[in-house]
GROMACS .gro file of N, CA and C in nm:
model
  456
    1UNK      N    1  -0.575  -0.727  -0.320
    1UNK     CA    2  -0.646  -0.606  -0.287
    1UNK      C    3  -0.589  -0.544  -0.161
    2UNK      N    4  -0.579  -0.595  -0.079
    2UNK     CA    5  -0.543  -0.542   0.075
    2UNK      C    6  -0.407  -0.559   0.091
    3UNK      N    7  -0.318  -0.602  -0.071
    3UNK     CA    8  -0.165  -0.608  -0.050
    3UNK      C    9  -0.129  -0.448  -0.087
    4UNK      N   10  -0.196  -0.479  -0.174
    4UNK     CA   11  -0.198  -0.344  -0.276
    4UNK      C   12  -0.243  -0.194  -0.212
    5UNK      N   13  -0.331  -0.202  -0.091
    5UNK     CA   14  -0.344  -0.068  -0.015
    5UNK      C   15  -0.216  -0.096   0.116
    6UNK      N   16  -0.162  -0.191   0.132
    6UNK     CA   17  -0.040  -0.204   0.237
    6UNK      C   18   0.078  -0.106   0.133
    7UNK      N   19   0.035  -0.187   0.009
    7UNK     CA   20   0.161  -0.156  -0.052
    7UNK      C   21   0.189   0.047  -0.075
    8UNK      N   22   0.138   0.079  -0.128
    8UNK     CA   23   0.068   0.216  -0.125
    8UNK      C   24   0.092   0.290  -0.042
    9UNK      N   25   0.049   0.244   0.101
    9UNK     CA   26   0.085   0.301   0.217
    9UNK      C   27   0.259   0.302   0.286
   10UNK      N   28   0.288   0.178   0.226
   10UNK     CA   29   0.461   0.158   0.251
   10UNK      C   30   0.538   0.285   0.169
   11UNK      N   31   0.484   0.348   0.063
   11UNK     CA   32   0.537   0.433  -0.011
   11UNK      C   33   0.548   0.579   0.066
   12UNK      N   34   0.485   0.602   0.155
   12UNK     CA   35   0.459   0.726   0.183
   12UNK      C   36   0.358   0.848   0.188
   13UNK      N   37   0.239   0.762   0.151
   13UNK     CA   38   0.176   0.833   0.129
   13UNK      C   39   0.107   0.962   0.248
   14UNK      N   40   0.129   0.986   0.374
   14UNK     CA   41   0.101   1.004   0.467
   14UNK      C   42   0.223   1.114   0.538
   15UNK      N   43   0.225   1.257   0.547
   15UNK     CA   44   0.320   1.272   0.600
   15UNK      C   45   0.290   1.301   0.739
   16UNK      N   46   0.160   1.353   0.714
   16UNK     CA   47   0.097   1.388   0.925
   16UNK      C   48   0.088   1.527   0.937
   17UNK      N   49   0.162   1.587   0.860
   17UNK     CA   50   0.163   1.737   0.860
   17UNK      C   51   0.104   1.826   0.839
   18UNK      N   52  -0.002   1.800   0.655
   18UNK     CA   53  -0.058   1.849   0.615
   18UNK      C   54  -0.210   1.895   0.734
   19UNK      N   55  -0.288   1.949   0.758
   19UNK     CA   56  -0.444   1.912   0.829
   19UNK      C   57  -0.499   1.970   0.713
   20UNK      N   58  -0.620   1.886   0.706
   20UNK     CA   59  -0.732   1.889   0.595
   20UNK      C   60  -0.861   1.936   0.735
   21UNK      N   61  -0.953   1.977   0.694
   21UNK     CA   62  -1.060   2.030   0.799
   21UNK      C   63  -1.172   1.984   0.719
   22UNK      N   64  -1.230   1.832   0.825
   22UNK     CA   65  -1.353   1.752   0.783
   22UNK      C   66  -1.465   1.836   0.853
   23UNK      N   67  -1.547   1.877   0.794
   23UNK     CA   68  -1.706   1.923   0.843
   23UNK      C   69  -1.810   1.824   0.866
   24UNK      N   70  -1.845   1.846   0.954
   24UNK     CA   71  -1.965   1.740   0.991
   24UNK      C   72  -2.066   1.763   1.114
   25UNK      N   73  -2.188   1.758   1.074
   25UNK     CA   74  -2.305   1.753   1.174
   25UNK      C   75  -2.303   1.672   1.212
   26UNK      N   76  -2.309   1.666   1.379
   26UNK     CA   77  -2.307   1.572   1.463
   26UNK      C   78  -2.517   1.591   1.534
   27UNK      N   79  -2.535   1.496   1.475
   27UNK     CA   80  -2.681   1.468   1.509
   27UNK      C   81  -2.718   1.479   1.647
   28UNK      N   82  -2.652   1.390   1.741
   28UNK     CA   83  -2.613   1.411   1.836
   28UNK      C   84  -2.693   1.541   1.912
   29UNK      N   85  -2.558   1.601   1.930
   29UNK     CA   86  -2.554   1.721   1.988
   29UNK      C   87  -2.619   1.876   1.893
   30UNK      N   88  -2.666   1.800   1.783
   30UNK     CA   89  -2.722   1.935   1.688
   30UNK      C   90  -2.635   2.010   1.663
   31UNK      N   91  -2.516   2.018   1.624
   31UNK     CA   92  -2.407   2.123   1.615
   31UNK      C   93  -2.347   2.034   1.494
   32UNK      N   94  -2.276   2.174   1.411
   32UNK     CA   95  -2.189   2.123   1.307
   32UNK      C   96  -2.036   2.161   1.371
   33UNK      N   97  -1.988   2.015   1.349
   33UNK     CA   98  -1.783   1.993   1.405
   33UNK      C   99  -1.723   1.975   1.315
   34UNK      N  100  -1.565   2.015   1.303
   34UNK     CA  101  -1.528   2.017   1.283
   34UNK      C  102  -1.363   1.951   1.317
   35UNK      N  103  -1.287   1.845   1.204
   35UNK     CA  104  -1.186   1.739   1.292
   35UNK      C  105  -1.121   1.773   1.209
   36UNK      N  106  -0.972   1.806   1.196
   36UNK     CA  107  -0.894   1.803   1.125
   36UNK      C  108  -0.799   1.648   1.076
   37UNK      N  109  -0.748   1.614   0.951
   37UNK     CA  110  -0.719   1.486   0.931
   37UNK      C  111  -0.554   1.525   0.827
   38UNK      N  112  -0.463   1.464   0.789
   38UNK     CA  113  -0.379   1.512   0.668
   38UNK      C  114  -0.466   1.435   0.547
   39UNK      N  115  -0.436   1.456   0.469
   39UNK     CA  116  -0.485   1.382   0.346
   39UNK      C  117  -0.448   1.230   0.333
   40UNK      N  118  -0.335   1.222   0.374
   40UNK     CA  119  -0.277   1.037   0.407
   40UNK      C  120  -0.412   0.972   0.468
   41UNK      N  121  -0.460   1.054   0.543
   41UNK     CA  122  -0.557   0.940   0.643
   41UNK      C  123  -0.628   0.938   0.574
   42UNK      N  124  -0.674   1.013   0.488
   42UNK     CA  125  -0.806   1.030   0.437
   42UNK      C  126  -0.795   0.898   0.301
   43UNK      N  127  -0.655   0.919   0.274
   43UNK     CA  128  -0.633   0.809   0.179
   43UNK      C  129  -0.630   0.690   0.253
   44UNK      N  130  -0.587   0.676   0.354
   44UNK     CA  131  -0.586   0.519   0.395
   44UNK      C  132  -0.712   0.487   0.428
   45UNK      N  133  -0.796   0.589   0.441
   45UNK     CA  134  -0.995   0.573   0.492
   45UNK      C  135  -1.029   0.525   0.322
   46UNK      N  136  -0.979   0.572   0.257
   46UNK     CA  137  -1.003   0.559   0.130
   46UNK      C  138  -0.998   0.421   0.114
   47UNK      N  139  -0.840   0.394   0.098
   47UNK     CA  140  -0.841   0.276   0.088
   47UNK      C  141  -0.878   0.139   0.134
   48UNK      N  142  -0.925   0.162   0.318
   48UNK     CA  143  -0.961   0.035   0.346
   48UNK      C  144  -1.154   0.000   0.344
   49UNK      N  145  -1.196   0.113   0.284
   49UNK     CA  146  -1.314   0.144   0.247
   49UNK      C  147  -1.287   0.009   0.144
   50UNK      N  148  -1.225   0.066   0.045
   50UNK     CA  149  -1.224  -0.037  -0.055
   50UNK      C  150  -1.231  -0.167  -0.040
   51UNK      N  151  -1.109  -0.154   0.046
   51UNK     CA  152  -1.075  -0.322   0.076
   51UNK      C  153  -1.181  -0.430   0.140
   52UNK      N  154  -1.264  -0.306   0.231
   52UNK     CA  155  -1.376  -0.381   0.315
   52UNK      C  156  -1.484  -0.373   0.171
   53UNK      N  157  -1.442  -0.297   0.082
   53UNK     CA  158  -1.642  -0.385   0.006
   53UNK      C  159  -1.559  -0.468  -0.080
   54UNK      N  160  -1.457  -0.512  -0.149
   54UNK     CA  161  -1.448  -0.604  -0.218
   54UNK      C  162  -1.371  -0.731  -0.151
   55UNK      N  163  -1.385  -0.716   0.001
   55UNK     CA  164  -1.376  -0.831   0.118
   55UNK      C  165  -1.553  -0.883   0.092
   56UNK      N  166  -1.633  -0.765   0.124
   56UNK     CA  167  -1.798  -0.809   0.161
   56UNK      C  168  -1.832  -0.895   0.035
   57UNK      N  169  -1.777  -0.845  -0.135
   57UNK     CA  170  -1.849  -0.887  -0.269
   57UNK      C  171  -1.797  -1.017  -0.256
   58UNK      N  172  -1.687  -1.064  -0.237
   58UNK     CA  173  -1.625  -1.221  -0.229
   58UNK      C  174  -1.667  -1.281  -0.116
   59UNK      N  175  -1.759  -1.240  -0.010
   59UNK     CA  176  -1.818  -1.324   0.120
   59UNK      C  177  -1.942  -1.331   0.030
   60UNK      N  178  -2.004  -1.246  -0.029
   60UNK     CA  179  -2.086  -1.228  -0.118
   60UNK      C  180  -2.147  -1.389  -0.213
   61UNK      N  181  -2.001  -1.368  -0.259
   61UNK     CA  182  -1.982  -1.445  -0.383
   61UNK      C  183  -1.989  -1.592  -0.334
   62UNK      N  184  -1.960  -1.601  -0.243
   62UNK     CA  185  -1.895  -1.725  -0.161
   62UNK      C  186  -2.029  -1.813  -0.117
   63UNK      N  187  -2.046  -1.730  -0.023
   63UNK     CA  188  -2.169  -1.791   0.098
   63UNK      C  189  -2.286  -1.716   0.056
   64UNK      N  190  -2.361  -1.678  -0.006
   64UNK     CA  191  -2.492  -1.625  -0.038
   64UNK      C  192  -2.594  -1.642   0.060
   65UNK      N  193  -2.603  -1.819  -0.041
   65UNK     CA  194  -2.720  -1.922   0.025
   65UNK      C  195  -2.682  -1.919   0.172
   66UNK      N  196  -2.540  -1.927   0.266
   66UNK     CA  197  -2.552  -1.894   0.395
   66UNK      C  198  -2.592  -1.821   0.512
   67UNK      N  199  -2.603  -1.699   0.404
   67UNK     CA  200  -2.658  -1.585   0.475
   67UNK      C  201  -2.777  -1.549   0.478
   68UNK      N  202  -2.861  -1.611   0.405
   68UNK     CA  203  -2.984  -1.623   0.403
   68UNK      C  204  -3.022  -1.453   0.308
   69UNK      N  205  -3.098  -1.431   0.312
   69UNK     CA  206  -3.216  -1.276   0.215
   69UNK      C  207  -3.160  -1.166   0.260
   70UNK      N  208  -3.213  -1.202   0.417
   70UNK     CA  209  -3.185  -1.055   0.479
   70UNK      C  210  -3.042  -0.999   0.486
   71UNK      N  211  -2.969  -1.109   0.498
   71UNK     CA  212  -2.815  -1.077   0.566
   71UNK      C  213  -2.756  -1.018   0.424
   72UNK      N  214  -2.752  -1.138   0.330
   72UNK     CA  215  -2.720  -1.086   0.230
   72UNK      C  216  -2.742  -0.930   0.146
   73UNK      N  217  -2.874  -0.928   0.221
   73UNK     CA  218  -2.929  -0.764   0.197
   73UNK      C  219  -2.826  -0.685   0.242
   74UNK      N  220  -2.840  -0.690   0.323
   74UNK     CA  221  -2.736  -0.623   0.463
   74UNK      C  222  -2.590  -0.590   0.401
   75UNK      N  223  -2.526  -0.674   0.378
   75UNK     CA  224  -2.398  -0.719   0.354
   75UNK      C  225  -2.361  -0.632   0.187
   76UNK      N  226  -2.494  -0.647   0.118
   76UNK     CA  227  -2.496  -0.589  -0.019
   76UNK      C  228  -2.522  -0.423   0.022
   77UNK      N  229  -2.604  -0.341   0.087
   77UNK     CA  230  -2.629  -0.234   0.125
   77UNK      C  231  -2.444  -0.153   0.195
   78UNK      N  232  -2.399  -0.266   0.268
   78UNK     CA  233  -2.251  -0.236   0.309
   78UNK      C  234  -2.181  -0.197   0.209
   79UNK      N  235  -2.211  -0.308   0.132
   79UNK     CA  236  -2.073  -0.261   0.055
   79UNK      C  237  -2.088  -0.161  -0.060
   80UNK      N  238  -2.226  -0.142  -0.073
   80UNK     CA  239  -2.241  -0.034  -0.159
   80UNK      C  240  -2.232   0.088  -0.119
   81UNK      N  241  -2.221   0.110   0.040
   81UNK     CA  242  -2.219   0.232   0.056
   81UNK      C  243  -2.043   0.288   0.092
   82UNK      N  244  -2.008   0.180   0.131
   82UNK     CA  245  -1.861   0.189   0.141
   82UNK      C  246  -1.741   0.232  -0.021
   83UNK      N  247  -1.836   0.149  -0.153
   83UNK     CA  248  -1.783   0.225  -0.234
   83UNK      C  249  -1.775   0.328  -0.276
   84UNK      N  250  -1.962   0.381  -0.214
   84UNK     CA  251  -2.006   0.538  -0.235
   84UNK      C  252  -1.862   0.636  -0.178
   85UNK      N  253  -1.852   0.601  -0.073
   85UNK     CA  254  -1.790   0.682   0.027
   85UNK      C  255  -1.663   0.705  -0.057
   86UNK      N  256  -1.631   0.565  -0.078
   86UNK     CA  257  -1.453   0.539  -0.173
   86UNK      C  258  -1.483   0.639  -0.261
   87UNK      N  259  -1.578   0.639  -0.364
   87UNK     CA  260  -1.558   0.770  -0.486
   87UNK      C  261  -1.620   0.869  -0.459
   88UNK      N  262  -1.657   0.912  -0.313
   88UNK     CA  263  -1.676   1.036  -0.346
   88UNK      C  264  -1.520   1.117  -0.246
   89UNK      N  265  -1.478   1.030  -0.159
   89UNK     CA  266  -1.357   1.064  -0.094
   89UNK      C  267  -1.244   1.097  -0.248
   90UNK      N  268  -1.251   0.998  -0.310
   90UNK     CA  269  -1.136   1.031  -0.416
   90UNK      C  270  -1.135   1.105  -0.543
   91UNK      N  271  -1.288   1.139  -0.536
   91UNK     CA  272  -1.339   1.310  -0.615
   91UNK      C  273  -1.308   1.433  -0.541
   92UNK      N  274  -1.321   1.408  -0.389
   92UNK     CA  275  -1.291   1.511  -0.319
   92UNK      C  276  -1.121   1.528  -0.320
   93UNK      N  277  -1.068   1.454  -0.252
   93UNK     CA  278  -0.947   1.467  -0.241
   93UNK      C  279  -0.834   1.488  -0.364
   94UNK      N  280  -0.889   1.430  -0.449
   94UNK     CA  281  -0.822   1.411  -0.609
   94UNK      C  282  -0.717   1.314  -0.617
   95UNK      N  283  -0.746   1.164  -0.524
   95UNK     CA  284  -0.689   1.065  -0.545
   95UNK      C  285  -0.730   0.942  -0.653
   96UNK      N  286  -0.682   0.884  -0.676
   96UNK     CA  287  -0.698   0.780  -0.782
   96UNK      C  288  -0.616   0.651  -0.749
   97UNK      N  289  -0.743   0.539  -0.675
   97UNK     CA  290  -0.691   0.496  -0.578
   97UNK      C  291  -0.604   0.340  -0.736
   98UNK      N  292  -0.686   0.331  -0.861
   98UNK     CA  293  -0.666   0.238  -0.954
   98UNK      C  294  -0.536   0.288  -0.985
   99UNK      N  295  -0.466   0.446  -0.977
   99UNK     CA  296  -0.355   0.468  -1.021
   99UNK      C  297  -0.215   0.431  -0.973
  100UNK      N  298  -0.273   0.476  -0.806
  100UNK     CA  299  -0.201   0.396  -0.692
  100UNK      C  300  -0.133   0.266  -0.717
  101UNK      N  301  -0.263   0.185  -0.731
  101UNK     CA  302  -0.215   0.024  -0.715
  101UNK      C  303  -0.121  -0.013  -0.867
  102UNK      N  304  -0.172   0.071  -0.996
  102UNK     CA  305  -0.072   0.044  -1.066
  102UNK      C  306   0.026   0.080  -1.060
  103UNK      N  307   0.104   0.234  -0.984
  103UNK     CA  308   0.194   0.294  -0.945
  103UNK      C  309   0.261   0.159  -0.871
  104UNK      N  310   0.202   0.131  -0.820
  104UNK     CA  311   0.270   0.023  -0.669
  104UNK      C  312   0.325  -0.104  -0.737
  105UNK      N  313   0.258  -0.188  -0.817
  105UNK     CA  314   0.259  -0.289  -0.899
  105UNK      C  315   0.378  -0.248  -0.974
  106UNK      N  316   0.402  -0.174  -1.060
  106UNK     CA  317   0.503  -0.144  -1.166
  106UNK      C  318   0.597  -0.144  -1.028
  107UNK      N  319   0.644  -0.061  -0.990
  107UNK     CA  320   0.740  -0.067  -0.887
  107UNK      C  321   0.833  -0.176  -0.799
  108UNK      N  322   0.676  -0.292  -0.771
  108UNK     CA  323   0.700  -0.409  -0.731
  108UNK      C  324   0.774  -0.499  -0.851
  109UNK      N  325   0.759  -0.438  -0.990
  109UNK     CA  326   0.814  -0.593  -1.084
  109UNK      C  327   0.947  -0.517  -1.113
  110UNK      N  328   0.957  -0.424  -1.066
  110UNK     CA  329   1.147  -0.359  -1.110
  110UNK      C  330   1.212  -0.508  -1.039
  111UNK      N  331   1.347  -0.493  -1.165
  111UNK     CA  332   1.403  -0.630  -1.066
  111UNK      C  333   1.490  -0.552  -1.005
  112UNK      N  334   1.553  -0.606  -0.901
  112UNK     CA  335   1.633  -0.585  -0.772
  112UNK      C  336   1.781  -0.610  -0.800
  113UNK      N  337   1.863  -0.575  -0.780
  113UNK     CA  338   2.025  -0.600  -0.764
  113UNK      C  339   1.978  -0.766  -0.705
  114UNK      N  340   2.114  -0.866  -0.737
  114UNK     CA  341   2.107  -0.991  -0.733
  114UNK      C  342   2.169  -1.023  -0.579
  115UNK      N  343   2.243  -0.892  -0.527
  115UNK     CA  344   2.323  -0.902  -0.373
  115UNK      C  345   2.273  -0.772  -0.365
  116UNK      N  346   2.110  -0.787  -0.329
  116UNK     CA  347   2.087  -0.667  -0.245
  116UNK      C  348   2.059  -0.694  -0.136
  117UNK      N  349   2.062  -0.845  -0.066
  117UNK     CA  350   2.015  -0.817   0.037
  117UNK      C  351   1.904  -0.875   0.098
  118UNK      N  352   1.808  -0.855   0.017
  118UNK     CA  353   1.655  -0.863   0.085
  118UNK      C  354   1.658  -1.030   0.107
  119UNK      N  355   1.626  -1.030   0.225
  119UNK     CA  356   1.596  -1.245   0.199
  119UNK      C  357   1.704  -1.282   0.267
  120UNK      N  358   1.852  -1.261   0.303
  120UNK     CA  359   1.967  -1.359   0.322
  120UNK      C  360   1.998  -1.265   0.438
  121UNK      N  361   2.074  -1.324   0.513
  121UNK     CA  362   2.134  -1.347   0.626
  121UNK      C  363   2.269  -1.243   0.602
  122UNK      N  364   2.255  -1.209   0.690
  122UNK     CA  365   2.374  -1.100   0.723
  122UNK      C  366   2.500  -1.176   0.685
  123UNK      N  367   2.484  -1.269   0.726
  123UNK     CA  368   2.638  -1.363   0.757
  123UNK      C  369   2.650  -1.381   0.616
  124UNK      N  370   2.562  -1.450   0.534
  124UNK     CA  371   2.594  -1.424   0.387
  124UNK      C  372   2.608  -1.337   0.292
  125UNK      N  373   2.574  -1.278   0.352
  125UNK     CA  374   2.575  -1.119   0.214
  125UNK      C  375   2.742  -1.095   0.303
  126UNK      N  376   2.792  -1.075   0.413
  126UNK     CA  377   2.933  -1.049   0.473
  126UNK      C  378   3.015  -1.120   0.393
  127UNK      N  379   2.972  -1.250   0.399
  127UNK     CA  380   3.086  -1.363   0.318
  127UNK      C  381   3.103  -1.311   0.187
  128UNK      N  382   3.018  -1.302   0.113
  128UNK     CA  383   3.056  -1.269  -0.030
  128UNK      C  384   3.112  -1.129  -0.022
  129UNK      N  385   3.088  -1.039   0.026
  129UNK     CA  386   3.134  -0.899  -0.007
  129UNK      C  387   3.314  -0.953   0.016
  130UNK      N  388   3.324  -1.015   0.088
  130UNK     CA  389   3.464  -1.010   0.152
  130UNK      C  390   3.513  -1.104   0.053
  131UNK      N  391   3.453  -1.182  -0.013
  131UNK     CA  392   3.526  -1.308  -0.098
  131UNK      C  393   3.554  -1.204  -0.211
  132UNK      N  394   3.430  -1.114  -0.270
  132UNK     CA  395   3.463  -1.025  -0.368
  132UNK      C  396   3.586  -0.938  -0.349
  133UNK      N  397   3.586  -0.892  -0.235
  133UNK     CA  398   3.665  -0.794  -0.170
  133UNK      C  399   3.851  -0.844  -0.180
  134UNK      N  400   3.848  -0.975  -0.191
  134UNK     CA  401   3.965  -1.074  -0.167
  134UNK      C  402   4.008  -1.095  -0.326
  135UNK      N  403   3.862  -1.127  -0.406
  135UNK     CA  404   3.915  -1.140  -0.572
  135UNK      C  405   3.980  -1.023  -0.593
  136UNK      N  406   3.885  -0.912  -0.569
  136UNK     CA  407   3.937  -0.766  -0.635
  136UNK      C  408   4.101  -0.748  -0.616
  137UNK      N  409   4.133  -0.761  -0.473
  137UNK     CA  410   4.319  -0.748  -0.432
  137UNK      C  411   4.359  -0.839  -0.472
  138UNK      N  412   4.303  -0.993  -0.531
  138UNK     CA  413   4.380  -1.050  -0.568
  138UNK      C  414   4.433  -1.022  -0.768
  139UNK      N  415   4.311  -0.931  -0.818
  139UNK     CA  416   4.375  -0.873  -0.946
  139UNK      C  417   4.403  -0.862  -0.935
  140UNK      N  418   4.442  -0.727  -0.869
  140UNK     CA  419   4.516  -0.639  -0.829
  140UNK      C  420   4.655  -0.641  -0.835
  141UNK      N  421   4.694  -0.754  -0.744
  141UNK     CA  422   4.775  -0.793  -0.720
  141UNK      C  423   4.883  -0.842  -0.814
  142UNK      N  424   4.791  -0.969  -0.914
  142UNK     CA  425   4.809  -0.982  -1.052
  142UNK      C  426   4.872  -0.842  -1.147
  143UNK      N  427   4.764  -0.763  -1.134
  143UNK     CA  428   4.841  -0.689  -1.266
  143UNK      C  429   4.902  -0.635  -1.211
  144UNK      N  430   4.968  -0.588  -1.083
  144UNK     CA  431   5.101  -0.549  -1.037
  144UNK      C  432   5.201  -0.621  -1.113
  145UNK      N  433   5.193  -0.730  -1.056
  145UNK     CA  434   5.293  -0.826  -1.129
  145UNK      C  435   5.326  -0.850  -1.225
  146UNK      N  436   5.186  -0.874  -1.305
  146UNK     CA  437   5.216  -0.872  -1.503
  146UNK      C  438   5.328  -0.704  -1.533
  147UNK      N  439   5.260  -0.599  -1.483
  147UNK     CA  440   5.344  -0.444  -1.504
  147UNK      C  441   5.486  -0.458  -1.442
  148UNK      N  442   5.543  -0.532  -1.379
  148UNK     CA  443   5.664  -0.509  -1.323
  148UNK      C  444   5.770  -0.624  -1.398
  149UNK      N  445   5.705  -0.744  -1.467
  149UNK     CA  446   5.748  -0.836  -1.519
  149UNK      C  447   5.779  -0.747  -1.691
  150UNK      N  448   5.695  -0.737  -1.720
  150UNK     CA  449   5.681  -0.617  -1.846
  150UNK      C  450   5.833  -0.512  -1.848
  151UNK      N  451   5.825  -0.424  -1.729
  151UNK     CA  452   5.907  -0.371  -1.714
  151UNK      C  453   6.046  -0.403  -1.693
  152UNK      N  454   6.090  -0.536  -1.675
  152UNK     CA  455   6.189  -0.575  -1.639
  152UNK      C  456   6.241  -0.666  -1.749
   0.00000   0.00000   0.00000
């Protein structure tokens, strides 16, 4: 769950540029304010909304009897309102946070070039390019030779 909104976010979702203009009464001071946000944030509010109620449903799930009536109350009232928030942010915005994570997932099972890199040591990925680098001139080299033997 919380790989899957990292993952999401590694993509780009966020450029900073856009401003979205959040409205809100501030009780407070009796006045309605106004904060500007891009839509990225609003997605990453999105998303760790999520992450925090289906963190709370598995503490949930877990420790019940630990938390005794009330807490558990508590803890259940959290996370229900945190999902509220999740779908009505992604009605507003017109994100689709289930599309995301499958977007992200498919992406993650592409397989990778076998010398791309990721995981090994500089020093090894150097060695082989250069061992490759050494076969290649040494064809090379070869069919020079086969063509001039030919020719002669």
């Amino acid at each position: 769950m919380v790989k899957d909104s990292i993952g999401i976010m590694e993509q780009g979702a966020c450029t900073g540029t856009a401003a979205v203009p959040i409205h809100y009464y501030d009780v407070d001071r009796m006045q309605e304010r106004t904060i500007e946000s891009c839509q990225g944030d609003l997605t990453v509010i999105c998303n760790v909304l999520a992450d925090y109620a289906d963190m709370l449903d598995e503490l949930l799930q877990a420790g019940r009897e630990k938390l005794g009536f009330c807490g558990a109350m508590q803890y259940e009232r959290m996370r229900d309102r945190c999902r509220k928030i999740t779908a009505e942010l992604q009605e507003k915005t017109g994100y689709d946070r289930a599309a995301a994570i499958e977007k992200c997932r498919r992406r993650a099972k592409r397989s990778r070039k076998a010398d791309d890199g990721v995981g090994e040591d500089a020093l090894v990925l150097a060695a082989r390019r250069r061992g490759a680098a050494q076969e290649a001139a040494q064809q090379a080299e070869d069919a020079a030779g086969k063509n001039k033997a030919v020719q002669t």
